């Protein structure tokens, strides 16, 4: 995409209600960053946000474990749910290491995310690369028809060009589009939802909206529920202005709920209760 090409995301930022969503998210993020605990203990807040975000993403993928169970467990290879939780934890840890690569090579980052999520649980030949002809994707939460391999390759290239070119649209809009497009494509044979939510987090952090990664949108997505997530995603799939605005609003609300979670962590740390 040339630097003179139109910005395809700019129009999304002007859709009815999106500006209000963006403003609300920005104010919420600013409030938690202004909490007095953040001055000295931001690393603790970030660590707790990472754990809670991983738990939330795993819950959406069908492994809805209690937070203390996620915190306590050390073996994540015994069963399907355990592998899902382990994949979510690994992705959360890895995402922070990929921020500098994302804007230069998003496809490389997505491949790495899938490799990390699979963690040896999938066949080597299907890990870390997009699906090829006749390969299926395992993502039970999303019932939409699965794009074929040629469409996946073309749309991944388009998404990569979009990320590399950058956009004047707010970070929330870019994050919602990256998240939605990866859910729509389900480019890998497994762990597509986990990878999509990890990519959303990379955009939110790398854009500067949440530079310390303390506002886990995954917590909010889980709190809004699997049915709500799937319904909002249907809006993205529709491609209509109303549907896109609804998906962006859903992603914005998820960030705000992540902010609320980390605010509670700050309050607990301030009281000495965590």
Coordinates of N, CA and C in Angstrom, one line a residue, residues 30-241:
X30 N -7.2 6.5 30.8 CA -6.4 7.6 31.5 C -6.7 7.5 33.0
X31 N -7.9 7.2 33.4 CA -8.2 7.1 34.9 C -7.4 6.1 35.6
X32 N -7.3 4.9 35.0 CA -6.5 3.8 35.7 C -5.0 4.1 35.6
X33 N -4.5 4.7 34.6 CA -3.1 5.1 34.5 C -2.8 6.2 35.5
X34 N -3.8 7.0 35.9 CA -3.6 8.0 36.9 C -3.7 7.5 38.3
X35 N -4.1 6.3 38.5 CA -4.2 5.7 39.9 C -2.9 5.8 40.6
X36 N -2.9 6.2 41.9 CA -1.6 6.4 42.6 C -0.8 5.1 42.7
X37 N -1.4 3.9 42.7 CA -0.7 2.7 42.7 C 0.2 2.5 41.5
X38 N -0.2 3.1 40.4 CA 0.5 2.9 39.1 C 1.9 3.6 39.2
X39 N 2.1 4.5 40.1 CA 3.4 5.2 40.2 C 4.5 4.3 40.6
X40 N 4.2 3.3 41.4 CA 5.3 2.5 42.0 C 5.1 1.0 41.7
X41 N 3.9 0.6 41.4 CA 3.6 -0.8 41.3 C 3.0 -1.2 40.0
X42 N 3.3 -0.5 38.9 CA 2.7 -0.8 37.6 C 3.0 -2.2 37.1
X43 N 4.2 -2.6 37.4 CA 4.6 -4.0 37.0 C 3.7 -5.1 37.6
X44 N 3.4 -4.9 38.9 CA 2.5 -5.8 39.5 C 1.1 -5.8 38.9
X45 N 0.6 -4.6 38.6 CA -0.7 -4.5 38.0 C -0.7 -5.1 36.6
X46 N 0.4 -4.9 35.8 CA 0.5 -5.5 34.5 C 0.6 -7.0 34.6
X47 N 1.3 -7.6 35.6 CA 1.4 -9.0 35.7 C 0.0 -9.6 36.0
X48 N -0.7 -8.9 36.9 CA -2.1 -9.4 37.2 C -3.0 -9.3 36.0
X49 N -2.9 -8.2 35.3 CA -3.7 -8.0 34.1 C -3.4 -9.1 33.1
X50 N -2.2 -9.5 32.9 CA -1.8 -10.5 32.0 C -2.5 -11.9 32.4
X51 N -2.4 -12.2 33.6 CA -3.0 -13.4 34.1 C -4.5 -13.4 33.9
X52 N -5.2 -12.3 34.3 CA -6.6 -12.2 34.1 C -7.0 -12.2 32.7
X53 N -6.2 -11.5 31.8 CA -6.5 -11.5 30.4 C -6.4 -12.9 29.8
X54 N -5.4 -13.6 30.2 CA -5.3 -15.0 29.6 C -6.5 -15.8 30.1
X55 N -6.9 -15.7 31.3 CA -8.0 -16.5 31.8 C -9.3 -16.1 31.0
X56 N -9.5 -14.8 30.7 CA -10.6 -14.4 30.0 C -10.6 -14.9 28.6
X57 N -9.5 -14.9 27.9 CA -9.4 -15.4 26.5 C -9.7 -16.9 26.5
X58 N -9.1 -17.6 27.4 CA -9.3 -19.1 27.5 C -10.8 -19.4 27.8
X59 N -11.4 -18.6 28.6 CA -12.9 -18.8 28.9 C -13.7 -18.7 27.6
X60 N -13.4 -17.7 26.8 CA -14.1 -17.6 25.5 C -13.8 -18.8 24.6
X61 N -12.7 -19.4 24.7 CA -12.3 -20.5 23.9 C -12.9 -21.8 24.5
X62 N -13.6 -21.7 25.6 CA -14.3 -22.9 26.2 C -13.7 -23.5 27.4
X63 N -12.6 -22.8 27.9 CA -11.9 -23.3 29.2 C -12.2 -22.2 30.2
X64 N -13.3 -22.2 30.8 CA -13.7 -21.2 31.8 C -13.3 -21.6 33.2
X65 N -12.0 -21.4 33.5 CA -11.5 -21.8 34.8 C -11.6 -20.6 35.8
X66 N -11.7 -20.9 37.0 CA -11.5 -19.9 38.1 C -10.1 -19.3 38.0
X67 N -10.1 -18.0 38.4 CA -8.8 -17.3 38.3 C -7.7 -18.0 39.2
X68 N -8.1 -18.4 40.4 CA -7.2 -19.1 41.3 C -6.7 -20.4 40.8
X69 N -7.5 -21.1 40.0 CA -7.1 -22.3 39.4 C -6.0 -22.1 38.3
X70 N -6.2 -21.0 37.5 CA -5.2 -20.6 36.5 C -3.9 -20.3 37.2
X71 N -4.1 -19.5 38.3 CA -2.9 -19.1 39.1 C -2.1 -20.3 39.7
X72 N -2.9 -21.3 40.2 CA -2.3 -22.4 40.9 C -1.6 -23.4 40.0
X73 N -2.2 -23.7 38.9 CA -1.8 -24.8 38.0 C -0.5 -24.6 37.4
X74 N 0.3 -25.7 37.2 CA 1.6 -25.6 36.5 C 1.6 -26.6 35.4
X75 N 0.7 -27.6 35.3 CA 0.6 -28.5 34.2 C -0.5 -28.2 33.3
X76 N -0.3 -27.8 32.1 CA -1.3 -27.4 31.1 C -1.3 -28.4 29.9
X77 N -0.9 -29.6 30.0 CA -0.8 -30.5 28.9 C -1.7 -31.7 29.0
X78 N -2.5 -31.8 30.1 CA -3.2 -33.1 30.3 C -4.5 -33.3 29.6
X79 N -5.2 -32.2 29.3 CA -6.5 -32.3 28.7 C -6.8 -31.1 27.8
X80 N -7.9 -31.1 27.1 CA -8.1 -30.0 26.1 C -8.2 -28.7 26.8
X81 N -9.0 -28.6 27.9 CA -9.2 -27.3 28.6 C -7.9 -26.8 29.1
X82 N -7.1 -27.7 29.7 CA -5.8 -27.3 30.2 C -4.9 -26.8 29.1
X83 N -4.9 -27.4 28.0 CA -4.1 -27.0 26.9 C -4.5 -25.6 26.4
X84 N -5.8 -25.3 26.4 CA -6.3 -24.0 26.0 C -5.8 -22.9 27.0
X85 N -5.9 -23.2 28.3 CA -5.5 -22.2 29.3 C -4.0 -22.0 29.1
X86 N -3.2 -23.1 28.9 CA -1.8 -23.0 28.8 C -1.4 -22.1 27.5
X87 N -2.2 -22.4 26.4 CA -2.0 -21.6 25.2 C -2.2 -20.1 25.5
X88 N -3.3 -19.8 26.2 CA -3.6 -18.4 26.5 C -2.5 -17.7 27.3
X89 N -2.0 -18.5 28.3 CA -1.0 -17.9 29.1 C 0.3 -17.7 28.3
X90 N 0.7 -18.6 27.5 CA 1.9 -18.5 26.6 C 1.7 -17.3 25.7
X91 N 0.6 -17.1 25.1 CA 0.3 -16.0 24.2 C 0.5 -14.7 24.9
X92 N -0.1 -14.6 26.1 CA 0.0 -13.3 26.9 C 1.4 -13.0 27.1
X93 N 2.2 -14.0 27.5 CA 3.6 -13.7 27.8 C 4.4 -13.3 26.6
X94 N 4.1 -14.0 25.5 CA 4.8 -13.7 24.2 C 4.5 -12.4 23.5
X95 N 3.2 -12.0 23.7 CA 2.8 -10.8 23.0 C 3.6 -9.6 23.2
X96 N 4.1 -9.4 24.4 CA 4.9 -8.3 24.8 C 6.2 -8.3 24.1
X97 N 6.7 -9.4 23.7 CA 8.0 -9.5 23.0 C 7.9 -9.2 21.5
X98 N 6.7 -9.1 21.0 CA 6.5 -9.0 19.6 C 6.1 -7.6 19.1
X99 N 6.0 -6.6 20.0 CA 5.5 -5.3 19.7 C 6.3 -4.6 18.6
X100 N 7.6 -4.7 18.7 CA 8.5 -4.0 17.8 C 8.4 -4.6 16.4
X101 N 8.0 -5.9 16.3 CA 8.0 -6.6 15.0 C 6.6 -6.3 14.3
X102 N 5.6 -6.1 15.1 CA 4.2 -6.1 14.5 C 4.1 -5.1 13.4
X103 N 4.5 -3.9 13.5 CA 4.3 -2.9 12.5 C 5.2 -3.1 11.2
X104 N 6.2 -3.9 11.4 CA 7.1 -4.2 10.2 C 6.6 -5.5 9.5
X105 N 6.2 -6.5 10.3 CA 5.9 -7.8 9.8 C 4.8 -8.5 10.5
X106 N 3.6 -8.0 10.4 CA 2.5 -8.6 11.1 C 2.3 -10.1 10.9
X107 N 2.5 -10.5 9.6 CA 2.3 -11.9 9.3 C 3.3 -12.8 10.1
X108 N 4.5 -12.3 10.2 CA 5.5 -13.0 11.0 C 5.1 -13.1 12.5
X109 N 4.5 -12.1 13.0 CA 4.0 -12.1 14.4 C 2.8 -13.1 14.5
X110 N 1.9 -13.1 13.6 CA 0.8 -14.0 13.6 C 1.3 -15.5 13.6
X111 N 2.3 -15.7 12.7 CA 2.8 -17.1 12.7 C 3.4 -17.5 14.0
X112 N 4.2 -16.5 14.6 CA 4.8 -16.8 15.9 C 3.7 -17.0 17.0
X113 N 2.7 -16.3 16.9 CA 1.6 -16.4 17.9 C 1.0 -17.8 17.8
X114 N 0.8 -18.3 16.6 CA 0.2 -19.6 16.5 C 1.1 -20.7 16.9
X115 N 2.4 -20.5 16.6 CA 3.4 -21.5 17.1 C 3.5 -21.5 18.6
X116 N 3.4 -20.4 19.2 CA 3.5 -20.4 20.7 C 2.2 -21.0 21.3
X117 N 1.0 -20.6 20.7 CA -0.2 -21.2 21.2 C -0.3 -22.7 21.1
X118 N 0.2 -23.2 19.9 CA 0.2 -24.7 19.7 C 1.1 -25.4 20.7
X119 N 2.2 -24.8 21.0 CA 3.1 -25.4 22.0 C 3.4 -26.9 21.8
X120 N 3.5 -27.4 20.6 CA 3.7 -28.8 20.4 C 2.5 -29.6 20.4
X121 N 1.3 -29.0 20.6 CA 0.1 -29.8 20.7 C -0.5 -30.1 19.3
X122 N 0.0 -29.5 18.2 CA -0.4 -29.8 16.9 C 0.7 -30.3 16.1
X123 N 0.4 -30.9 14.9 CA 1.4 -31.4 14.1 C 2.3 -30.3 13.6
X124 N 3.6 -30.6 13.5 CA 4.6 -29.5 13.2 C 4.3 -28.9 11.8
X125 N 3.8 -29.7 10.9 CA 3.6 -29.2 9.5 C 2.4 -28.2 9.4
X126 N 1.6 -28.1 10.4 CA 0.4 -27.2 10.4 C 0.6 -26.0 11.3
X127 N 1.7 -26.0 12.1 CA 1.9 -24.9 13.1 C 2.6 -23.7 12.5
X128 N 2.1 -22.6 12.8 CA 2.8 -21.4 12.4 C 2.6 -21.0 10.9
X129 N 1.7 -21.5 10.2 CA 1.4 -21.1 8.9 C -0.1 -21.1 8.6
X130 N -0.5 -20.3 7.7 CA -2.0 -20.3 7.4 C -2.4 -21.6 6.8
X131 N -3.7 -21.8 6.9 CA -4.3 -23.1 6.3 C -4.1 -23.1 4.8
X132 N -3.9 -24.4 4.3 CA -3.8 -24.6 2.9 C -5.1 -25.3 2.5
X133 N -5.2 -25.6 1.2 CA -6.5 -26.2 0.7 C -6.8 -27.5 1.4
X134 N -8.1 -27.6 1.7 CA -8.7 -28.8 2.4 C -8.4 -28.8 3.9
X135 N -7.6 -27.9 4.4 CA -7.5 -27.9 5.9 C -8.6 -27.1 6.5
X136 N -9.0 -27.6 7.7 CA -10.1 -26.9 8.4 C -9.6 -26.2 9.6
X137 N -10.4 -25.3 10.1 CA -10.0 -24.5 11.3 C -11.0 -24.9 12.5
X138 N -10.4 -25.1 13.7 CA -11.1 -25.4 14.8 C -11.4 -24.2 15.7
X139 N -12.6 -23.6 15.5 CA -13.0 -22.5 16.3 C -14.5 -22.5 16.5
X140 N -15.0 -23.4 17.5 CA -16.4 -23.7 17.7 C -17.3 -22.5 18.0
X141 N -16.7 -21.4 18.6 CA -17.5 -20.2 18.9 C -18.0 -19.5 17.7
X142 N -17.3 -19.6 16.6 CA -17.6 -18.8 15.4 C -18.2 -19.8 14.4
X143 N -19.5 -19.6 14.1 CA -20.2 -20.5 13.2 C -20.2 -20.0 11.7
X144 N -19.7 -18.9 11.4 CA -19.7 -18.4 10.0 C -18.9 -19.3 9.1
X145 N -19.3 -19.3 7.8 CA -18.6 -20.1 6.8 C -17.1 -19.8 6.8
X146 N -16.3 -20.8 6.6 CA -14.9 -20.7 6.6 C -14.4 -20.3 5.3
X147 N -13.7 -19.2 5.2 CA -13.1 -18.8 3.9 C -12.1 -19.9 3.4
X148 N -12.0 -20.0 2.1 CA -11.0 -21.0 1.6 C -9.6 -20.4 1.7
X149 N -8.6 -21.3 1.4 CA -7.2 -20.9 1.6 C -6.8 -19.7 0.7
X150 N -7.3 -19.7 -0.5 CA -6.9 -18.5 -1.4 C -7.4 -17.2 -0.8
X151 N -8.6 -17.2 -0.3 CA -9.2 -16.0 0.3 C -8.4 -15.6 1.5
X152 N -8.1 -16.6 2.3 CA -7.3 -16.4 3.6 C -6.0 -15.7 3.2
X153 N -5.3 -16.2 2.3 CA -4.0 -15.7 1.9 C -4.1 -14.2 1.4
X154 N -5.1 -14.0 0.6 CA -5.3 -12.6 0.0 C -5.7 -11.6 1.1
X155 N -6.6 -12.0 2.0 CA -7.0 -11.1 3.0 C -6.0 -10.9 4.1
X156 N -5.2 -11.9 4.4 CA -4.0 -11.7 5.3 C -3.0 -10.7 4.7
X157 N -2.8 -10.8 3.4 CA -1.9 -9.9 2.8 C -2.4 -8.4 2.9
X158 N -3.8 -8.3 2.7 CA -4.4 -7.0 2.8 C -4.3 -6.5 4.2
X159 N -4.5 -7.3 5.2 CA -4.4 -6.9 6.6 C -3.0 -6.5 6.9
X160 N -2.0 -7.2 6.5 CA -0.6 -6.9 6.7 C -0.3 -5.5 6.1
X161 N -0.7 -5.3 4.9 CA -0.5 -4.0 4.3 C -1.1 -2.8 5.1
X162 N -2.3 -3.1 5.6 CA -3.0 -2.1 6.4 C -2.2 -1.7 7.6
X163 N -1.8 -2.8 8.3 CA -1.0 -2.5 9.6 C 0.3 -1.8 9.3
X164 N 1.0 -2.2 8.2 CA 2.3 -1.6 7.9 C 2.1 -0.2 7.5
X165 N 1.1 0.1 6.7 CA 0.8 1.5 6.2 C 0.4 2.4 7.4
X166 N -0.2 1.8 8.4 CA -0.8 2.6 9.5 C -2.1 3.3 9.1
X167 N -2.7 3.9 10.0 CA -4.0 4.5 9.8 C -4.2 5.7 10.7
X168 N -5.0 6.7 10.3 CA -5.3 7.8 11.1 C -6.5 7.5 12.0
X169 N -7.1 6.3 11.8 CA -8.2 5.9 12.7 C -7.6 5.6 14.1
X170 N -8.5 5.8 15.1 CA -8.1 5.5 16.5 C -7.6 4.1 16.7
X171 N -6.8 3.9 17.7 CA -6.2 2.6 18.0 C -7.3 1.6 18.2
X172 N -8.4 2.0 18.9 CA -9.4 1.0 19.2 C -10.0 0.5 17.9
X173 N -10.2 1.3 16.9 CA -10.7 0.9 15.6 C -9.8 -0.1 14.9
X174 N -8.5 0.2 14.9 CA -7.5 -0.7 14.3 C -7.5 -2.0 15.0
X175 N -7.6 -2.0 16.4 CA -7.6 -3.2 17.1 C -8.8 -4.1 16.9
X176 N -10.0 -3.4 16.8 CA -11.2 -4.1 16.5 C -11.2 -4.8 15.1
X177 N -10.6 -4.1 14.1 CA -10.6 -4.6 12.8 C -9.6 -5.8 12.7
X178 N -8.4 -5.7 13.3 CA -7.5 -6.8 13.3 C -8.1 -8.0 14.0
X179 N -8.7 -7.8 15.1 CA -9.4 -8.9 15.9 C -10.5 -9.5 15.0
X180 N -11.4 -8.7 14.4 CA -12.5 -9.2 13.7 C -12.1 -9.9 12.4
X181 N -11.1 -9.4 11.7 CA -10.6 -10.0 10.5 C -10.0 -11.4 10.8
X182 N -9.2 -11.5 11.8 CA -8.7 -12.8 12.2 C -9.7 -13.8 12.6
X183 N -10.8 -13.3 13.3 CA -11.9 -14.2 13.6 C -12.6 -14.7 12.3
X184 N -12.8 -13.7 11.4 CA -13.5 -14.0 10.1 C -12.7 -15.1 9.3
X185 N -11.4 -14.9 9.2 CA -10.5 -15.7 8.4 C -10.2 -17.1 9.1
X186 N -10.1 -17.1 10.4 CA -9.6 -18.3 11.1 C -8.5 -18.9 10.3
X187 N -7.3 -18.2 10.2 CA -6.3 -18.6 9.3 C -5.5 -19.8 9.6
X188 N -5.6 -20.3 10.9 CA -4.8 -21.4 11.3 C -5.7 -22.6 11.6
X189 N -5.2 -23.8 11.8 CA -6.0 -24.9 12.0 C -6.5 -25.0 13.4
X190 N -5.9 -24.2 14.3 CA -6.3 -24.2 15.7 C -6.0 -22.9 16.4
X191 N -6.6 -22.6 17.5 CA -6.3 -21.5 18.4 C -6.6 -20.1 17.8
X192 N -7.5 -20.1 16.8 CA -7.7 -18.8 16.1 C -8.2 -17.7 17.0
X193 N -9.2 -18.0 17.8 CA -9.7 -17.0 18.7 C -8.7 -16.5 19.7
X194 N -7.9 -17.3 20.2 CA -6.8 -16.9 21.1 C -5.8 -16.0 20.4
X195 N -5.5 -16.4 19.2 CA -4.5 -15.6 18.4 C -5.1 -14.2 18.1
X196 N -6.4 -14.2 17.7 CA -7.1 -12.9 17.3 C -7.1 -12.0 18.5
X197 N -7.4 -12.5 19.7 CA -7.4 -11.6 20.9 C -6.0 -11.2 21.3
X198 N -5.0 -12.0 21.1 CA -3.7 -11.6 21.4 C -3.2 -10.5 20.4
X199 N -3.6 -10.6 19.1 CA -3.3 -9.6 18.2 C -4.0 -8.3 18.5
X200 N -5.2 -8.3 19.0 CA -5.9 -7.1 19.4 C -5.1 -6.4 20.6
X201 N -4.6 -7.3 21.5 CA -3.8 -6.7 22.6 C -2.6 -6.1 22.1
X202 N -1.9 -6.7 21.1 CA -0.7 -6.1 20.6 C -1.0 -4.7 20.0
X203 N -2.1 -4.6 19.3 CA -2.4 -3.3 18.7 C -2.7 -2.3 19.8
X204 N -3.4 -2.6 20.8 CA -3.8 -1.7 21.9 C -2.5 -1.2 22.6
X205 N -1.6 -2.1 22.8 CA -0.4 -1.8 23.6 C 0.6 -1.0 22.6
X206 N 0.8 -1.5 21.5 CA 1.8 -0.9 20.5 C 1.4 0.4 20.0
X207 N 0.1 0.7 20.0 CA -0.4 2.0 19.6 C -0.2 3.1 20.6
X208 N 0.1 2.7 21.8 CA 0.2 3.7 22.9 C -1.0 3.9 23.7
X209 N -2.2 3.3 23.3 CA -3.4 3.5 24.1 C -3.2 2.9 25.4
X210 N -2.6 1.7 25.5 CA -2.3 1.0 26.8 C -0.9 0.5 26.8
X211 N 0.1 1.4 26.9 CA 1.5 1.0 26.7 C 2.0 0.1 27.7
X212 N 1.5 0.1 28.9 CA 1.9 -0.8 30.0 C 1.1 -2.1 30.1
X213 N 0.2 -2.3 29.1 CA -0.6 -3.5 29.1 C -1.3 -3.8 30.4
X214 N -2.1 -2.8 30.8 CA -2.8 -3.0 32.1 C -4.3 -3.0 31.9
X215 N -4.8 -3.0 30.7 CA -6.2 -2.9 30.4 C -6.6 -4.1 29.6
X216 N -6.8 -5.3 30.2 CA -7.0 -6.5 29.4 C -8.4 -6.6 28.8
X217 N -8.4 -6.3 27.5 CA -9.7 -6.4 26.8 C -10.3 -7.8 26.9
X218 N -9.4 -8.8 27.0 CA -9.9 -10.2 27.1 C -10.8 -10.5 28.3
X219 N -10.5 -9.8 29.4 CA -11.4 -9.9 30.5 C -12.8 -9.4 30.2
X220 N -12.9 -8.2 29.5 CA -14.1 -7.7 29.1 C -14.9 -8.6 28.1
X221 N -14.2 -9.1 27.2 CA -14.8 -10.0 26.2 C -15.5 -11.2 26.9
X222 N -14.7 -11.7 27.8 CA -15.3 -12.9 28.6 C -16.5 -12.4 29.4
X223 N -16.4 -11.3 30.1 CA -17.5 -10.8 30.9 C -18.7 -10.5 30.1
X224 N -18.6 -10.1 28.9 CA -19.7 -9.8 28.1 C -20.3 -11.1 27.5
X225 N -19.6 -12.2 27.6 CA -20.2 -13.5 27.4 C -20.0 -14.0 25.9
X226 N -20.0 -15.3 25.8 CA -19.7 -15.9 24.5 C -20.8 -15.6 23.5
X227 N -22.1 -15.5 24.0 CA -23.2 -15.2 23.1 C -23.1 -13.8 22.6
X228 N -22.7 -12.9 23.5 CA -22.6 -11.5 23.1 C -21.4 -11.2 22.2
X229 N -20.3 -12.0 22.4 CA -19.2 -11.9 21.6 C -19.5 -12.3 20.1
X230 N -20.2 -13.5 20.0 CA -20.5 -14.0 18.7 C -21.5 -13.1 18.0
X231 N -22.5 -12.5 18.8 CA -23.5 -11.6 18.1 C -22.8 -10.4 17.6
X232 N -21.9 -9.8 18.4 CA -21.2 -8.6 18.0 C -20.3 -8.9 16.8
X233 N -19.7 -10.1 16.8 CA -18.9 -10.4 15.6 C -19.7 -10.6 14.4
X234 N -21.0 -11.0 14.5 CA -21.9 -11.1 13.3 C -22.0 -9.7 12.7
X235 N -21.9 -8.6 13.5 CA -22.0 -7.3 13.0 C -20.8 -7.0 12.1
X236 N -19.6 -7.4 12.6 CA -18.4 -7.3 11.8 C -18.5 -8.0 10.5
X237 N -19.0 -9.2 10.5 CA -19.1 -10.0 9.3 C -20.1 -9.4 8.3
X238 N -21.1 -8.7 8.8 CA -22.1 -8.1 7.9 C -21.5 -7.0 7.1
X239 N -20.4 -6.4 7.6 CA -19.8 -5.3 6.8 C -20.6 -4.0 6.7
X240 N -21.8 -4.0 7.3 CA -22.6 -2.8 7.3 C -22.1 -1.7 8.3
X241 N -22.3 -0.4 8.0 CA -21.9 0.6 9.0 C -22.4 0.3 10.4

